[in-house]
PDB file of C-alpha atoms and ligand atoms in Angstrom:
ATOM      1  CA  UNK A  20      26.665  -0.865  -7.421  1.00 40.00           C
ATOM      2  CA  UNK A  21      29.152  -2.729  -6.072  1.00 41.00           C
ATOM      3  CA  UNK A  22      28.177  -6.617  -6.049  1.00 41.00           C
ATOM      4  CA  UNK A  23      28.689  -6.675  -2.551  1.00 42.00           C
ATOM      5  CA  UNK A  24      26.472  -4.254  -1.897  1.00 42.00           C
ATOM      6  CA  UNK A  25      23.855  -6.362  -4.061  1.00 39.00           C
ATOM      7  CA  UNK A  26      24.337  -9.081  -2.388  1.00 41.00           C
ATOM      8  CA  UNK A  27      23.696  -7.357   0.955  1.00 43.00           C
ATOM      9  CA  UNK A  28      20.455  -6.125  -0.108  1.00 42.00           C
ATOM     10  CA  UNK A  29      19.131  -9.753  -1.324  1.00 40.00           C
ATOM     11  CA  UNK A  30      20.161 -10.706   2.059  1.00 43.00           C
ATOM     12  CA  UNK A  31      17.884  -8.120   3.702  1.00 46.00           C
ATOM     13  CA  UNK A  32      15.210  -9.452   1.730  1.00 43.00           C
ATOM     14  CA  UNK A  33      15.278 -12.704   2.457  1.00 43.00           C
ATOM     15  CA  UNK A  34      16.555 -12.028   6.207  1.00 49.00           C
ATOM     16  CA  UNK A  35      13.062 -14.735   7.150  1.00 49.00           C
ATOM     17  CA  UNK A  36      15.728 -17.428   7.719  1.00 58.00           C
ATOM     18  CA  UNK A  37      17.142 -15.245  10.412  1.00 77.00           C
ATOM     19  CA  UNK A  38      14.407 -15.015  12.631  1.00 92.00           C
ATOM     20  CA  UNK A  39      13.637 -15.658  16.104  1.00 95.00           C
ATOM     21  CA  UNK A  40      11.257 -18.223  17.338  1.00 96.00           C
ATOM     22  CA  UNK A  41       9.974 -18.772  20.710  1.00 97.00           C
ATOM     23  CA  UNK A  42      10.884 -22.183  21.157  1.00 97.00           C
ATOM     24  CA  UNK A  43      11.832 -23.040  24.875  1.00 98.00           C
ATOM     25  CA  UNK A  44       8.891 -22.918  28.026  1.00 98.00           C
ATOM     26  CA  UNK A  45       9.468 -21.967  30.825  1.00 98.00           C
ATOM     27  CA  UNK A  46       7.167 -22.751  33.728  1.00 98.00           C
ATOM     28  CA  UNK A  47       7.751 -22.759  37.277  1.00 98.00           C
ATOM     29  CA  UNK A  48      11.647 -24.139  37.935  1.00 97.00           C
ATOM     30  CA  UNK A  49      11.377 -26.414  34.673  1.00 98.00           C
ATOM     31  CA  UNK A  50      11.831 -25.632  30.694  1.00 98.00           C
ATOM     32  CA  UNK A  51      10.834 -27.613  28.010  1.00 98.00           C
ATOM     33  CA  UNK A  52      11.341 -28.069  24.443  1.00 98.00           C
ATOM     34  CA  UNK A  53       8.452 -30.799  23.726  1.00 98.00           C
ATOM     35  CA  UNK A  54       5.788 -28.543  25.423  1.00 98.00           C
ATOM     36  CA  UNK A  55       6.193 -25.832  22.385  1.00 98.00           C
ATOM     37  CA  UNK A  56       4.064 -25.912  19.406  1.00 98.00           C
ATOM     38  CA  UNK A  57       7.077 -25.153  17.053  1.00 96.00           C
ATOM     39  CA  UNK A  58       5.971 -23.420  14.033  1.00 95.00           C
ATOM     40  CA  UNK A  59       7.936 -25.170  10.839  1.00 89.00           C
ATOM     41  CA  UNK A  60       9.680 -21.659   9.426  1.00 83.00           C
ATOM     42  CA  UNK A  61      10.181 -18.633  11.186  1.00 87.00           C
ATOM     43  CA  UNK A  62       8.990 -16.205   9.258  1.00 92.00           C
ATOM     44  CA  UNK A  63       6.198 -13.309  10.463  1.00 96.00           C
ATOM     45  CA  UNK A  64       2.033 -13.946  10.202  1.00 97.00           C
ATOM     46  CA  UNK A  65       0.926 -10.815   9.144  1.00 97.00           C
ATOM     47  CA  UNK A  66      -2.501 -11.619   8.559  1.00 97.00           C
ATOM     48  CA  UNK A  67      -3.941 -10.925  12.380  1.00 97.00           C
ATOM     49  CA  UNK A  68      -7.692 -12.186  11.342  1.00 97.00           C
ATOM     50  CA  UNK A  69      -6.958 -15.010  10.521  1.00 97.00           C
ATOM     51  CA  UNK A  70      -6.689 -18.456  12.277  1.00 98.00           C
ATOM     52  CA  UNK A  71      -2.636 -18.155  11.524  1.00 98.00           C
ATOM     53  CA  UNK A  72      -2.491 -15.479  14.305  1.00 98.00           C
ATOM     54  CA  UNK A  73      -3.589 -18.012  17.333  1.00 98.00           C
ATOM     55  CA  UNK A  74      -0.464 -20.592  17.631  1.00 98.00           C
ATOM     56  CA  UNK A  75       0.738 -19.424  14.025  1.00 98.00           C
ATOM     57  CA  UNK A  76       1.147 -22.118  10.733  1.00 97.00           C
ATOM     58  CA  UNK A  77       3.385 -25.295  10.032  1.00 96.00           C
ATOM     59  CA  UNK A  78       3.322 -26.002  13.746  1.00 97.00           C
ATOM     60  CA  UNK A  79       4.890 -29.014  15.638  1.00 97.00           C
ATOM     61  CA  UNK A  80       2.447 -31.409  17.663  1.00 97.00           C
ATOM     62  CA  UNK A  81       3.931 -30.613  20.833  1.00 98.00           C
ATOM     63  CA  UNK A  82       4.413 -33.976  23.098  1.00 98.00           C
ATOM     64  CA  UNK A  83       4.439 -32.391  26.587  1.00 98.00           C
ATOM     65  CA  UNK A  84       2.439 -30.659  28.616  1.00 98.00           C
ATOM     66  CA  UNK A  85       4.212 -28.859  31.724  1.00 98.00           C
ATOM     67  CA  UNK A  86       2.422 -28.766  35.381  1.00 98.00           C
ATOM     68  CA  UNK A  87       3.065 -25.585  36.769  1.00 98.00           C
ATOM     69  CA  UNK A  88       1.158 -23.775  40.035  1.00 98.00           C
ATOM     70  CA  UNK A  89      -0.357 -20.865  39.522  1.00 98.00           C
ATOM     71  CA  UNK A  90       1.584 -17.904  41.088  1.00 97.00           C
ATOM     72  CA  UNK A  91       4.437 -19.291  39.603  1.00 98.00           C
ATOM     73  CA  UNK A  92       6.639 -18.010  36.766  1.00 98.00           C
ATOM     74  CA  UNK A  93       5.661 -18.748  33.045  1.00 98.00           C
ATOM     75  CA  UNK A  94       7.344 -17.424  29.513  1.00 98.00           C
ATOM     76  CA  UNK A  95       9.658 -18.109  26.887  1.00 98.00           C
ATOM     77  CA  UNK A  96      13.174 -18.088  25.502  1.00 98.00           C
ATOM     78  CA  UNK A  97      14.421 -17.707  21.991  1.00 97.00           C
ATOM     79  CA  UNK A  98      16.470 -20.332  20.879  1.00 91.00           C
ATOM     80  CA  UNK A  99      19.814 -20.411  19.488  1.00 83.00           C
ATOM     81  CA  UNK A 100      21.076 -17.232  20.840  1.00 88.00           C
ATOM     82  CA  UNK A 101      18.391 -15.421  19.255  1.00 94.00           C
ATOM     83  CA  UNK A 102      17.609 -11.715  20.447  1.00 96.00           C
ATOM     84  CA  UNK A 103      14.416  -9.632  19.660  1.00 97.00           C
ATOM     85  CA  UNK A 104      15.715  -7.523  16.870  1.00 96.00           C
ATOM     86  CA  UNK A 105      12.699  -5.390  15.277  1.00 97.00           C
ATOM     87  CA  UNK A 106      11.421  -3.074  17.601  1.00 98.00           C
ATOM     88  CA  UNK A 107       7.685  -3.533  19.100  1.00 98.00           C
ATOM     89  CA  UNK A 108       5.695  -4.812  21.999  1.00 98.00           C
ATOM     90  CA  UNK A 109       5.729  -8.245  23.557  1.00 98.00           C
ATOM     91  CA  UNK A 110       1.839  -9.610  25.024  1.00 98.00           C
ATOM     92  CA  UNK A 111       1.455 -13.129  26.956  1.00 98.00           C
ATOM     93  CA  UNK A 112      -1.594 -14.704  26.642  1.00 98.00           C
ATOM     94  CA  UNK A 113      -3.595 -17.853  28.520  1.00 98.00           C
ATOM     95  CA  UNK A 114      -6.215 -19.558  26.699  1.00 99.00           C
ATOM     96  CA  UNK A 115      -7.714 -22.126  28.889  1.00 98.00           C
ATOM     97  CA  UNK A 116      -8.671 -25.860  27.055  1.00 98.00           C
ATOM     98  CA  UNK A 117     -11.600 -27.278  27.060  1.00 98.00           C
ATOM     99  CA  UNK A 118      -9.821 -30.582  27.858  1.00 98.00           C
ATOM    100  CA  UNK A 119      -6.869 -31.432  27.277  1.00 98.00           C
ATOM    101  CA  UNK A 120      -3.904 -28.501  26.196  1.00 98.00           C
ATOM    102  CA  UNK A 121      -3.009 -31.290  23.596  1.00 98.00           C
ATOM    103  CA  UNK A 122      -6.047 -31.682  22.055  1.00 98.00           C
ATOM    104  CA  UNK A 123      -6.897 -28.121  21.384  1.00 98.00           C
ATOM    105  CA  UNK A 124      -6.433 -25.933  18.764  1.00 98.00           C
ATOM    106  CA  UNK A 125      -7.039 -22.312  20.393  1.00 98.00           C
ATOM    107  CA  UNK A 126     -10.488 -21.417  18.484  1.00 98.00           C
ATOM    108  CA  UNK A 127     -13.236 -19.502  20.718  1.00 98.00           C
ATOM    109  CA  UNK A 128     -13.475 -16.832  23.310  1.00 98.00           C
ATOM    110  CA  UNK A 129     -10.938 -18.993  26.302  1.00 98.00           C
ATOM    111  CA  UNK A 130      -8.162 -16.101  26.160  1.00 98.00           C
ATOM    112  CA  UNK A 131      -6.642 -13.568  28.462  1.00 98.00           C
ATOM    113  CA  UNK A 132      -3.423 -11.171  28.337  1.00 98.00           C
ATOM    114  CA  UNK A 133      -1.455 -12.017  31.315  1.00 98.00           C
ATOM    115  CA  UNK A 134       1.561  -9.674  31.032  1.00 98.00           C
ATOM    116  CA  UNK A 135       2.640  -6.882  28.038  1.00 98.00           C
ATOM    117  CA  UNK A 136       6.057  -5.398  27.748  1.00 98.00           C
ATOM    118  CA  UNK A 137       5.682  -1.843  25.558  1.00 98.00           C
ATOM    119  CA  UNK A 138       7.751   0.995  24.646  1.00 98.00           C
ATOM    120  CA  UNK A 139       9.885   3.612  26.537  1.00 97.00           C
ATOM    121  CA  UNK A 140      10.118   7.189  25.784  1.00 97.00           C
ATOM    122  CA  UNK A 141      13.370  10.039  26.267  1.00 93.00           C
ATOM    123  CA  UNK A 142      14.625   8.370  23.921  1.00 95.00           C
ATOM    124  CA  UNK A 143      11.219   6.216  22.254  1.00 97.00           C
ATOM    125  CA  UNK A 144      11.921   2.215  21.987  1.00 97.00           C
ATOM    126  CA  UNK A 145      10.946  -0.701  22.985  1.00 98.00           C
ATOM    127  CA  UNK A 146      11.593  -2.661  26.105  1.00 96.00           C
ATOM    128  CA  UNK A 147      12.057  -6.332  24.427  1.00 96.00           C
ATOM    129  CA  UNK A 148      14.868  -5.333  22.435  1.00 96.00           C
ATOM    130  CA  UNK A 149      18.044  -7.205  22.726  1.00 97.00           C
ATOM    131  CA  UNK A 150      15.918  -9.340  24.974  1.00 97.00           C
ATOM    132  CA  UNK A 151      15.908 -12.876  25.121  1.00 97.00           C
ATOM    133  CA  UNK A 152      13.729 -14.419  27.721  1.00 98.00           C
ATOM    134  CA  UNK A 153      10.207 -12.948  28.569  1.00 98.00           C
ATOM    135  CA  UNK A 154       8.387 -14.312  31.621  1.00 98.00           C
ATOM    136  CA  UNK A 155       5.503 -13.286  34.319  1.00 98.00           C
ATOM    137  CA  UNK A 156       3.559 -14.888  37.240  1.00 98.00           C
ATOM    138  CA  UNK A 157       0.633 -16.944  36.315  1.00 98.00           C
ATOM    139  CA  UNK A 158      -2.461 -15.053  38.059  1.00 98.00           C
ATOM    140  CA  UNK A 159      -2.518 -16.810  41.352  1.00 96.00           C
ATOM    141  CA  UNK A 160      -6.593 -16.988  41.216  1.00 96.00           C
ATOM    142  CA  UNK A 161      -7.217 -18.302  37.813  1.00 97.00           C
ATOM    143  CA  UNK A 162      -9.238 -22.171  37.484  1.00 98.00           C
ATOM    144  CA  UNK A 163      -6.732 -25.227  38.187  1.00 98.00           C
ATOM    145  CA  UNK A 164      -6.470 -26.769  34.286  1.00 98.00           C
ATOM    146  CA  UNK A 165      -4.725 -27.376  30.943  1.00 99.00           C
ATOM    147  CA  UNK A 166      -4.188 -24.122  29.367  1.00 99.00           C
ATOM    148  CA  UNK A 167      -2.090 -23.229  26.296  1.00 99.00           C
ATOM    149  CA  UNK A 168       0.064 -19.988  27.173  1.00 98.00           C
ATOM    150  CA  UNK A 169       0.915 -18.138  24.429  1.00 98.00           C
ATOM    151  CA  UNK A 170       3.677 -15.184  23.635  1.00 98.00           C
ATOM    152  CA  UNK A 171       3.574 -12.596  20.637  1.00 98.00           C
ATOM    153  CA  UNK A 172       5.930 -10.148  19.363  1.00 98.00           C
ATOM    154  CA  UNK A 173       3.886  -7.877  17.232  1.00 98.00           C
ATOM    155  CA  UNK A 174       7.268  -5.937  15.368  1.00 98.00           C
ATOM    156  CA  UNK A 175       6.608  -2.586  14.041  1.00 98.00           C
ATOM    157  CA  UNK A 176       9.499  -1.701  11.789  1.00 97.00           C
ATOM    158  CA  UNK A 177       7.493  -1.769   8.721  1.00 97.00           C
ATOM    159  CA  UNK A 178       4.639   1.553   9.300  1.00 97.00           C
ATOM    160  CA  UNK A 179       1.319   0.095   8.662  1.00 97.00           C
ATOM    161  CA  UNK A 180       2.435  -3.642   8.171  1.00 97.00           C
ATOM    162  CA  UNK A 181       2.766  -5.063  11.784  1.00 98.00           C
ATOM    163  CA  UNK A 182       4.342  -8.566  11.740  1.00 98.00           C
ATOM    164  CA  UNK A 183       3.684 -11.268  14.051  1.00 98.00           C
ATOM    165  CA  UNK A 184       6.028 -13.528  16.051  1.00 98.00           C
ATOM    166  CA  UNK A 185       4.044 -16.057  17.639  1.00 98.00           C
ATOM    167  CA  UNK A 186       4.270 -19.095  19.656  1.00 98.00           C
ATOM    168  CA  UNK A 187       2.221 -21.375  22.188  1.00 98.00           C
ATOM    169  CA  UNK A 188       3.070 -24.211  24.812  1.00 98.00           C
ATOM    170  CA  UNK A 189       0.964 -26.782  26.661  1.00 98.00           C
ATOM    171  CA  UNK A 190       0.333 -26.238  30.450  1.00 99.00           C
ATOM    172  CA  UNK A 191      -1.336 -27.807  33.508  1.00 98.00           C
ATOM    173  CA  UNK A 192      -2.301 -25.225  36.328  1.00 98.00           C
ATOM    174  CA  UNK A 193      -2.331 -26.638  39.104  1.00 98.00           C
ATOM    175  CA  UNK A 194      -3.328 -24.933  42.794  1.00 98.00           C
ATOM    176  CA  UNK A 195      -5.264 -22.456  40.962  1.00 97.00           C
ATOM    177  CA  UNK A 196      -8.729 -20.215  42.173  1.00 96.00           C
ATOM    178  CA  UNK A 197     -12.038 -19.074  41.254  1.00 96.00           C
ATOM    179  CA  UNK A 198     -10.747 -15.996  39.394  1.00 96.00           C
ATOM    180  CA  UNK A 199     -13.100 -14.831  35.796  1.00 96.00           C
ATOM    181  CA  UNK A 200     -10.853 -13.074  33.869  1.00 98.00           C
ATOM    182  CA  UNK A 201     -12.721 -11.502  30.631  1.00 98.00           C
ATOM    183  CA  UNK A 202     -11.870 -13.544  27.667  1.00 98.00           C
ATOM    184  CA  UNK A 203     -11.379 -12.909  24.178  1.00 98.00           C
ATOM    185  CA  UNK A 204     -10.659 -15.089  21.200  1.00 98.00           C
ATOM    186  CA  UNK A 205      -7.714 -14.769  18.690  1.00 98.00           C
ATOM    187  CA  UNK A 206      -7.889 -13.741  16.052  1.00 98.00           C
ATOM    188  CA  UNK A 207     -10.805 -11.489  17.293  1.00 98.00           C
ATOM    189  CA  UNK A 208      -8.793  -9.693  20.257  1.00 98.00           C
ATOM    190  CA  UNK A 209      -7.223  -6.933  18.213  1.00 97.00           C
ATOM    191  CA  UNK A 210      -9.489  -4.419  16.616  1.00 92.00           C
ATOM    192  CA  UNK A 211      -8.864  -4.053  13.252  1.00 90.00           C
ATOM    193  CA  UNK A 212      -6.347  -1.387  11.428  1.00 91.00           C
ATOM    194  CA  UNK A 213      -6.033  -0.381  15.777  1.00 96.00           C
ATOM    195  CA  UNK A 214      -3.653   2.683  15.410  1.00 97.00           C
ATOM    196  CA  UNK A 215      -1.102   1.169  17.817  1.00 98.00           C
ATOM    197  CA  UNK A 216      -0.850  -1.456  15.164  1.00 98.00           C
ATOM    198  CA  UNK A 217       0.127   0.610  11.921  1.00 97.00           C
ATOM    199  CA  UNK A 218       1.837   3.373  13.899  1.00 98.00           C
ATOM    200  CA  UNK A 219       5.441   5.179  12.524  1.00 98.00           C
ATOM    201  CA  UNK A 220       7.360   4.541  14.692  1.00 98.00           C
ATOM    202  CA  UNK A 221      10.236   6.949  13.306  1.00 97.00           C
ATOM    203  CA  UNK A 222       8.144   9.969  12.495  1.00 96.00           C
ATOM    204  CA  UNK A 223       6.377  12.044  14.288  1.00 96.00           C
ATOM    205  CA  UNK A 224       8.875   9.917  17.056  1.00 96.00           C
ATOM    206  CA  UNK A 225       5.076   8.484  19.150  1.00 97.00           C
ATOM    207  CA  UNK A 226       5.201  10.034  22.589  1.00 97.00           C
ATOM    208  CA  UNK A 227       2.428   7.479  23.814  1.00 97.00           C
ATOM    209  CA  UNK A 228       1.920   4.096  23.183  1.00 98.00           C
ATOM    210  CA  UNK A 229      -1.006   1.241  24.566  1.00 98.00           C
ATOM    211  CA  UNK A 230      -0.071  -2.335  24.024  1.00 98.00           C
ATOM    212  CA  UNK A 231      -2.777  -3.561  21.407  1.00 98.00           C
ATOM    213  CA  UNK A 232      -5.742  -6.091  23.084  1.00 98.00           C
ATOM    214  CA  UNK A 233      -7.006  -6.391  25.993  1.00 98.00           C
ATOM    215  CA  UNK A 234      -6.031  -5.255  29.558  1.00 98.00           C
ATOM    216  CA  UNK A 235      -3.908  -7.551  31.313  1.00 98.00           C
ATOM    217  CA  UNK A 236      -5.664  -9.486  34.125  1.00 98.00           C
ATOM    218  CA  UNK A 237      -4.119  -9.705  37.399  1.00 96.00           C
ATOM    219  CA  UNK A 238      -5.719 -11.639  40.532  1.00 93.00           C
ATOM    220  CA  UNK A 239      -8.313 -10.133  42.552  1.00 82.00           C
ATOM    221  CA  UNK A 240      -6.008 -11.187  45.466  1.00 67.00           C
ATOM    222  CA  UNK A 241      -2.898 -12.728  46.462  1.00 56.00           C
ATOM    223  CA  UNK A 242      -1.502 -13.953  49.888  1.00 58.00           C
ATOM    224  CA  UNK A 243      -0.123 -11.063  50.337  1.00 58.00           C
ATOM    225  CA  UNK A 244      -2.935  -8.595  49.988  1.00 55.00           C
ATOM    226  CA  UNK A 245      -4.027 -10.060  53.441  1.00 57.00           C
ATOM    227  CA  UNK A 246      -2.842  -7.908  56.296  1.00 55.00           C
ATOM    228  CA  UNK A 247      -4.471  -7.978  59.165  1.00 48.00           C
TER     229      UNK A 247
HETATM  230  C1  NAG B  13       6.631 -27.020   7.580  1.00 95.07           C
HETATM  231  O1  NAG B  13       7.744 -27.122   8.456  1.00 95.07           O
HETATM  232  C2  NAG B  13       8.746 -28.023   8.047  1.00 95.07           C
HETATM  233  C3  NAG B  13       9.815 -28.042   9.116  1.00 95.07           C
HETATM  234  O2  NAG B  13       9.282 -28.429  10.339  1.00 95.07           O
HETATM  235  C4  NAG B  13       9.307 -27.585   6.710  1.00 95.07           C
HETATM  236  O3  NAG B  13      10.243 -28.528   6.277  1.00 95.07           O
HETATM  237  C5  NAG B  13       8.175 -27.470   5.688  1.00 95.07           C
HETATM  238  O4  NAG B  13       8.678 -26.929   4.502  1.00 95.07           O
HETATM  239  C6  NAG B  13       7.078 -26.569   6.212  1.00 95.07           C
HETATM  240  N1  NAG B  13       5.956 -26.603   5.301  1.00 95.07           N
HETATM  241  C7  NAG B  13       5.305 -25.504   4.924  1.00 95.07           C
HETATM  242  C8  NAG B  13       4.144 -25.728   4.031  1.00 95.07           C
HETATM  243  O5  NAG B  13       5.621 -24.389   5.294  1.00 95.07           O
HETATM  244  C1  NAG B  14      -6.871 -12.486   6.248  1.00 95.07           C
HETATM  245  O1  NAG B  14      -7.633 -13.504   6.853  1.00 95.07           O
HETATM  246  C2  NAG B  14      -9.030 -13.334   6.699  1.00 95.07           C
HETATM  247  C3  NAG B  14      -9.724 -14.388   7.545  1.00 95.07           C
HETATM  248  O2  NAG B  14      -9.263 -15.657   7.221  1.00 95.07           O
HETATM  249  C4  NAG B  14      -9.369 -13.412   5.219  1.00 95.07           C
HETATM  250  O3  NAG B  14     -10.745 -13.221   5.039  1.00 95.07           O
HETATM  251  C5  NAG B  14      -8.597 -12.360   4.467  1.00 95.07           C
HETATM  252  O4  NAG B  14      -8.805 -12.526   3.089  1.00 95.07           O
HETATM  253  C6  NAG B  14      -7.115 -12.479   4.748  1.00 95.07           C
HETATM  254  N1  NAG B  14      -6.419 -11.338   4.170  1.00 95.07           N
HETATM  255  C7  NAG B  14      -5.391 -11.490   3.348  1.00 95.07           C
HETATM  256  C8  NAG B  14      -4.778 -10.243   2.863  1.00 95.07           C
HETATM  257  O5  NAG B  14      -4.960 -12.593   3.031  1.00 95.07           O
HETATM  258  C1  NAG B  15      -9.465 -25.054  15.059  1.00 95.07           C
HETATM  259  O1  NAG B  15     -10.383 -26.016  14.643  1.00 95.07           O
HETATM  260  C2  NAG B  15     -11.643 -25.461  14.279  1.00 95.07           C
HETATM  261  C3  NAG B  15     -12.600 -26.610  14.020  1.00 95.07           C
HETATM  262  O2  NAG B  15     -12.006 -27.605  13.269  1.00 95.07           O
HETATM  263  C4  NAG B  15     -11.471 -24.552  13.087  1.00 95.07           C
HETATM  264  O3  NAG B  15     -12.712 -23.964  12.733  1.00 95.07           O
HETATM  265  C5  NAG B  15     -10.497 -23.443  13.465  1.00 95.07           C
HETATM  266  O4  NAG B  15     -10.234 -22.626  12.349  1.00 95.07           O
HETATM  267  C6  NAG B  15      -9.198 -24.040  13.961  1.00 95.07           C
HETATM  268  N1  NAG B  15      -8.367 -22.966  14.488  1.00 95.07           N
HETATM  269  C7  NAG B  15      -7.064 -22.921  14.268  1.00 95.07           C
HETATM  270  C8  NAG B  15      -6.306 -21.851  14.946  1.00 95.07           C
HETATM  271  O5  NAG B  15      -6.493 -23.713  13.562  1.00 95.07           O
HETATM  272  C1  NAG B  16       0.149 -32.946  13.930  1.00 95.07           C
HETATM  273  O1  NAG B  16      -0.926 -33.855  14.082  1.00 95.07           O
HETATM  274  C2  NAG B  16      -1.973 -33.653  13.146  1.00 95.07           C
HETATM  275  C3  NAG B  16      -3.134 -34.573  13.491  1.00 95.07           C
HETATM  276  O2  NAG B  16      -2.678 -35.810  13.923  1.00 95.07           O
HETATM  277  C4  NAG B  16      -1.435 -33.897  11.731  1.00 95.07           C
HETATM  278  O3  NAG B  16      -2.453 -33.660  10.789  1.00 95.07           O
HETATM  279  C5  NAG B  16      -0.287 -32.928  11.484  1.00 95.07           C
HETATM  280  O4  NAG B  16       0.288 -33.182  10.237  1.00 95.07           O
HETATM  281  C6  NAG B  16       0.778 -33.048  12.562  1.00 95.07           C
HETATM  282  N1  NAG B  16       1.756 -31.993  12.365  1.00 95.07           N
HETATM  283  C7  NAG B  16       3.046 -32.221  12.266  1.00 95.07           C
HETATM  284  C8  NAG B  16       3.906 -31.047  12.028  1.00 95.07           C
HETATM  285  O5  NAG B  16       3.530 -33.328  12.399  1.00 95.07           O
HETATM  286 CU1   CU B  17      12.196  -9.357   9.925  1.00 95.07          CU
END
């Protein structure tokens, strides 16, 4: 072998320092940096039981927490130029604090998918790739409070060893509703060895796919549901 080649393979295996992170927040007409719990390297948590899988490991005390009304736009960007590169589906999730966003950790049943980008078919990929910035509307009905919204990338290019690109930001919901959505906690939320999770996704080429957890929760009603 050529020791370029070499070199290019040692590369691939220790491509961690390459990674994306999602490290800006966006909520309503404001970003921030402060309001992201940064995690210190960027490599994948793979282990989806475990407590690494909520806000993932090595993280940042975040310093901020944004105000935002609900209806309005919440998400992330990857920093420095970063695109999604391994193919696989993106999930947003809102875990609502006890308190204070700041002051919480993530543990217990407070959590709720709020928006899931998943794969295309003719010809089969994924809808985040190349993508940097992933947003949705915060469920207009959902209780006024601190919450800690919170994006995942679970990437699929290794069959039967899902990684996962996580990240979480403080929030304050303001203008919110009397909405219930059905909560889950994380880890918890994914069922374990779920088929959508360990799929090949080369071969047999899948010709269906479900985003793994929970349905995503949508208000009972907005504004403009109400014609008269
Ligand atoms: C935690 O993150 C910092 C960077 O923020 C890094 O220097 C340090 O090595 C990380 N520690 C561990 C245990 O991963
Ligand atoms: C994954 O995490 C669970 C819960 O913390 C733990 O019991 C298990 O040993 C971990 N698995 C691996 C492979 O580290
Ligand atoms: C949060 O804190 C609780 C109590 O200290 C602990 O049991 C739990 O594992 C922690 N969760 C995370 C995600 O660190
Ligand atoms: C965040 O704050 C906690 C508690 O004060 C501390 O144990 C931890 O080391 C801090 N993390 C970082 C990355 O500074
Ligand atoms: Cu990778």
């Amino acid at each position: 072998m050529k020791p370029a080649f070499i070199l290019s393979l040692a590369l691939l295996a220790s491509n961690g320092s390459a990674h994306y992170i999602f490290q800006t927040l966006i909520a309503g007409s404001k970003t921030s940096k402060l309001a992201v719990r940064v995690p210190g390297e960027n490599s994948p948590v793979k282990n989806y039981t475990s407590v690494d899988i909520t806000c993932n490991v090595n993280i940042s005390n975040a310093t901020e927490t944004v105000s935002v009304s609900a209806g309005s736009v919440v998400g992330f960007e990857l920093g420095e130029g970063k695109r999604i590169y391994h193919p696989g589906p993106i999930t947003m999730y809102l875990g609502k604090a006890p308190g204070k966003a700041a002051h919480w950790n993530g543990t217990g049943k407070a959590w709720f998918k709020i928006a899931e980008w998943g794969a295309t078919f003719s010809p089969f990929g994924f809808e985040t790739l190349n993508k940097n910035v992933f947003t949705a509307n915060i469920p207009s009905d959902i209780p006024s409070g601190e919450y800690l919204v919170r994006m995942e990338q679970i990437a699929l290019h290794i069959p039967g060893s899902p990684e996962f690109f996580v990240g979480c930001a403080q929030i304050k919901i303001t203008g919110g509703g009397s909405g219930s959505p059905t909560k889950v906690s994380i880890p918890g939320y994914l069922t374990y060895q779920d088929p959508e999770l360990l799929v090949d996704i080369y071969w047999p080429i899948p010709t269906e796919y479900t985003v793994p957890g929970p349905p995503v929760y949508r208000a009972r009603k907005s504004p403009r549901d109400f014609f008269w």
